[in-house]
Amino acid sequence: IIPYKNPAFLKVGDQLEVQLLYNGKPLRGNRIMATHETYSSKPEDYAQTVETDKNGKAWFKITNPGIWIIRSNHMIAIKDDPKADWESFWSNMTFQVKQ
């Protein structure tokens, strides 16, 4: 996950553009989620969920101050392996937004 702005300078109301890469190339059509520490007590709940565009880009609106996490998971089917059906690649980015 590559941010196009330094997250240390984000403020509430800003928009953060990120690009998701896999093996150095844009990962298009992949689900990417963002949330902040006060959104939910359930770890599976996200404030925003979007799909990356053809260039692997996604945009998130910064709605609250505090700790934020952006994460994504890319799954690849594995053939001819009796021990596994999928390979999973996780990416996370955390940052703090001050008022």
PDB file of C-alpha atoms in Angstrom:
ATOM      1  CA  ILE A   1       0.000   0.000   0.000  1.00  0.00           C
ATOM      2  CA  ILE A   2       1.651   3.210  -1.164  1.00  0.00           C
ATOM      3  CA  PRO A   3       0.209   6.521   0.036  1.00  0.00           C
ATOM      4  CA  TYR A   4       0.413   9.512  -2.338  1.00  0.00           C
ATOM      5  CA  LYS A   5       0.511  11.954   0.612  1.00  0.00           C
ATOM      6  CA  ASN A   6       2.503  11.661   3.783  1.00  0.00           C
ATOM      7  CA  PRO A   7      -0.159  10.423   6.255  1.00  0.00           C
ATOM      8  CA  ALA A   8       1.548  12.334   9.083  1.00  0.00           C
ATOM      9  CA  PHE A   9       0.149  15.563   7.617  1.00  0.00           C
ATOM     10  CA  LEU A  10      -3.451  14.403   7.050  1.00  0.00           C
ATOM     11  CA  LYS A  11      -6.313  16.264   8.690  1.00  0.00           C
ATOM     12  CA  VAL A  12      -9.989  15.443   9.121  1.00  0.00           C
ATOM     13  CA  GLY A  13     -11.720  16.208   5.809  1.00  0.00           C
ATOM     14  CA  ASP A  14      -8.705  15.292   3.649  1.00  0.00           C
ATOM     15  CA  GLN A  15      -8.774  12.554   1.080  1.00  0.00           C
ATOM     16  CA  LEU A  16      -5.988   9.963   0.992  1.00  0.00           C
ATOM     17  CA  GLU A  17      -5.058   8.380  -2.333  1.00  0.00           C
ATOM     18  CA  VAL A  18      -3.186   5.068  -2.170  1.00  0.00           C
ATOM     19  CA  GLN A  19      -1.932   2.558  -4.692  1.00  0.00           C
ATOM     20  CA  LEU A  20      -1.939  -1.186  -4.089  1.00  0.00           C
ATOM     21  CA  LEU A  21       0.876  -3.160  -5.707  1.00  0.00           C
ATOM     22  CA  TYR A  22       1.548  -6.892  -5.999  1.00  0.00           C
ATOM     23  CA  ASN A  23       4.946  -7.985  -7.295  1.00  0.00           C
ATOM     24  CA  GLY A  24       5.650  -4.344  -8.147  1.00  0.00           C
ATOM     25  CA  LYS A  25       2.597  -3.978 -10.410  1.00  0.00           C
ATOM     26  CA  PRO A  26      -0.759  -2.267  -9.763  1.00  0.00           C
ATOM     27  CA  LEU A  27      -3.334  -4.646  -8.299  1.00  0.00           C
ATOM     28  CA  ARG A  28      -6.660  -3.760  -9.850  1.00  0.00           C
ATOM     29  CA  GLY A  29     -10.103  -4.826  -8.675  1.00  0.00           C
ATOM     30  CA  ASN A  30      -8.891  -5.730  -5.199  1.00  0.00           C
ATOM     31  CA  ARG A  31     -10.846  -4.893  -2.068  1.00  0.00           C
ATOM     32  CA  ILE A  32      -9.107  -2.443   0.256  1.00  0.00           C
ATOM     33  CA  MET A  33     -10.489  -1.249   3.599  1.00  0.00           C
ATOM     34  CA  ALA A  34      -9.884   1.674   5.947  1.00  0.00           C
ATOM     35  CA  THR A  35     -11.065   2.309   9.463  1.00  0.00           C
ATOM     36  CA  HIS A  36     -10.216   4.328  12.546  1.00  0.00           C
ATOM     37  CA  GLU A  37      -9.921   3.323  16.178  1.00  0.00           C
ATOM     38  CA  THR A  38     -13.315   4.691  17.258  1.00  0.00           C
ATOM     39  CA  TYR A  39     -15.366   3.221  14.388  1.00  0.00           C
ATOM     40  CA  SER A  40     -16.231  -0.171  15.888  1.00  0.00           C
ATOM     41  CA  SER A  41     -15.174  -2.578  18.604  1.00  0.00           C
ATOM     42  CA  LYS A  42     -15.446  -5.442  16.081  1.00  0.00           C
ATOM     43  CA  PRO A  43     -12.171  -6.033  14.213  1.00  0.00           C
ATOM     44  CA  GLU A  44     -14.012  -7.158  11.072  1.00  0.00           C
ATOM     45  CA  ASP A  45     -15.902  -3.842  10.721  1.00  0.00           C
ATOM     46  CA  TYR A  46     -14.420  -1.159   8.487  1.00  0.00           C
ATOM     47  CA  ALA A  47     -15.497   2.459   8.078  1.00  0.00           C
ATOM     48  CA  GLN A  48     -14.784   2.373   4.327  1.00  0.00           C
ATOM     49  CA  THR A  49     -14.374  -0.448   1.818  1.00  0.00           C
ATOM     50  CA  VAL A  50     -13.545   0.202  -1.833  1.00  0.00           C
ATOM     51  CA  GLU A  51     -12.177  -1.630  -4.842  1.00  0.00           C
ATOM     52  CA  THR A  52      -8.961  -0.546  -6.511  1.00  0.00           C
ATOM     53  CA  ASP A  53      -9.257   0.911 -10.007  1.00  0.00           C
ATOM     54  CA  LYS A  54      -7.394  -0.262 -13.139  1.00  0.00           C
ATOM     55  CA  ASN A  55      -4.224   1.425 -11.837  1.00  0.00           C
ATOM     56  CA  GLY A  56      -4.484  -0.190  -8.405  1.00  0.00           C
ATOM     57  CA  LYS A  57      -5.586   3.120  -6.847  1.00  0.00           C
ATOM     58  CA  ALA A  58      -8.148   3.783  -4.133  1.00  0.00           C
ATOM     59  CA  TRP A  59      -9.290   6.877  -2.244  1.00  0.00           C
ATOM     60  CA  PHE A  60     -10.382   7.250   1.377  1.00  0.00           C
ATOM     61  CA  LYS A  61     -11.989  10.218   3.120  1.00  0.00           C
ATOM     62  CA  ILE A  62     -10.404  11.010   6.480  1.00  0.00           C
ATOM     63  CA  THR A  63     -13.465  11.451   8.689  1.00  0.00           C
ATOM     64  CA  ASN A  64     -12.076  11.248  12.233  1.00  0.00           C
ATOM     65  CA  PRO A  65      -8.931  12.008  14.201  1.00  0.00           C
ATOM     66  CA  GLY A  66      -7.015   9.139  15.792  1.00  0.00           C
ATOM     67  CA  ILE A  67      -5.305   5.937  14.716  1.00  0.00           C
ATOM     68  CA  TRP A  68      -6.236   4.652  11.254  1.00  0.00           C
ATOM     69  CA  ILE A  69      -5.500   1.365   9.500  1.00  0.00           C
ATOM     70  CA  ILE A  70      -5.717   0.616   5.790  1.00  0.00           C
ATOM     71  CA  ARG A  71      -5.502  -3.032   4.853  1.00  0.00           C
ATOM     72  CA  SER A  72      -5.937  -5.388   1.972  1.00  0.00           C
ATOM     73  CA  ASN A  73      -5.710  -9.091   1.267  1.00  0.00           C
ATOM     74  CA  HIS A  74      -4.856 -10.655  -2.095  1.00  0.00           C
ATOM     75  CA  MET A  75      -5.706 -14.347  -2.539  1.00  0.00           C
ATOM     76  CA  ILE A  76      -4.177 -16.583  -5.200  1.00  0.00           C
ATOM     77  CA  ALA A  77      -5.490 -20.064  -5.923  1.00  0.00           C
ATOM     78  CA  ILE A  78      -2.846 -22.784  -5.581  1.00  0.00           C
ATOM     79  CA  LYS A  79      -2.928 -25.728  -7.961  1.00  0.00           C
ATOM     80  CA  ASP A  80      -1.598 -29.198  -7.265  1.00  0.00           C
ATOM     81  CA  ASP A  81      -0.916 -28.700  -3.548  1.00  0.00           C
ATOM     82  CA  PRO A  82      -2.655 -31.230  -1.299  1.00  0.00           C
ATOM     83  CA  LYS A  83      -2.023 -29.056   1.785  1.00  0.00           C
ATOM     84  CA  ALA A  84      -3.421 -25.706   0.597  1.00  0.00           C
ATOM     85  CA  ASP A  85      -6.015 -24.238  -1.782  1.00  0.00           C
ATOM     86  CA  TRP A  86      -5.040 -20.560  -1.493  1.00  0.00           C
ATOM     87  CA  GLU A  87      -2.064 -18.345  -0.831  1.00  0.00           C
ATOM     88  CA  SER A  88      -2.912 -15.140   1.050  1.00  0.00           C
ATOM     89  CA  PHE A  89      -0.952 -11.868   0.911  1.00  0.00           C
ATOM     90  CA  TRP A  90      -1.850  -9.214   3.514  1.00  0.00           C
ATOM     91  CA  SER A  91      -0.830  -5.589   3.499  1.00  0.00           C
ATOM     92  CA  ASN A  92      -1.456  -3.051   6.282  1.00  0.00           C
ATOM     93  CA  MET A  93      -0.682   0.603   6.802  1.00  0.00           C
ATOM     94  CA  THR A  94      -1.294   2.457  10.059  1.00  0.00           C
ATOM     95  CA  PHE A  95      -1.045   6.157  10.814  1.00  0.00           C
ATOM     96  CA  GLN A  96      -2.382   8.786  13.193  1.00  0.00           C
ATOM     97  CA  VAL A  97      -4.539  11.749  12.211  1.00  0.00           C
ATOM     98  CA  LYS A  98      -4.410  14.742  14.518  1.00  0.00           C
ATOM     99  CA  GLN A  99      -7.174  17.346  14.645  1.00  0.00           C
TER     100      GLN A  99
END
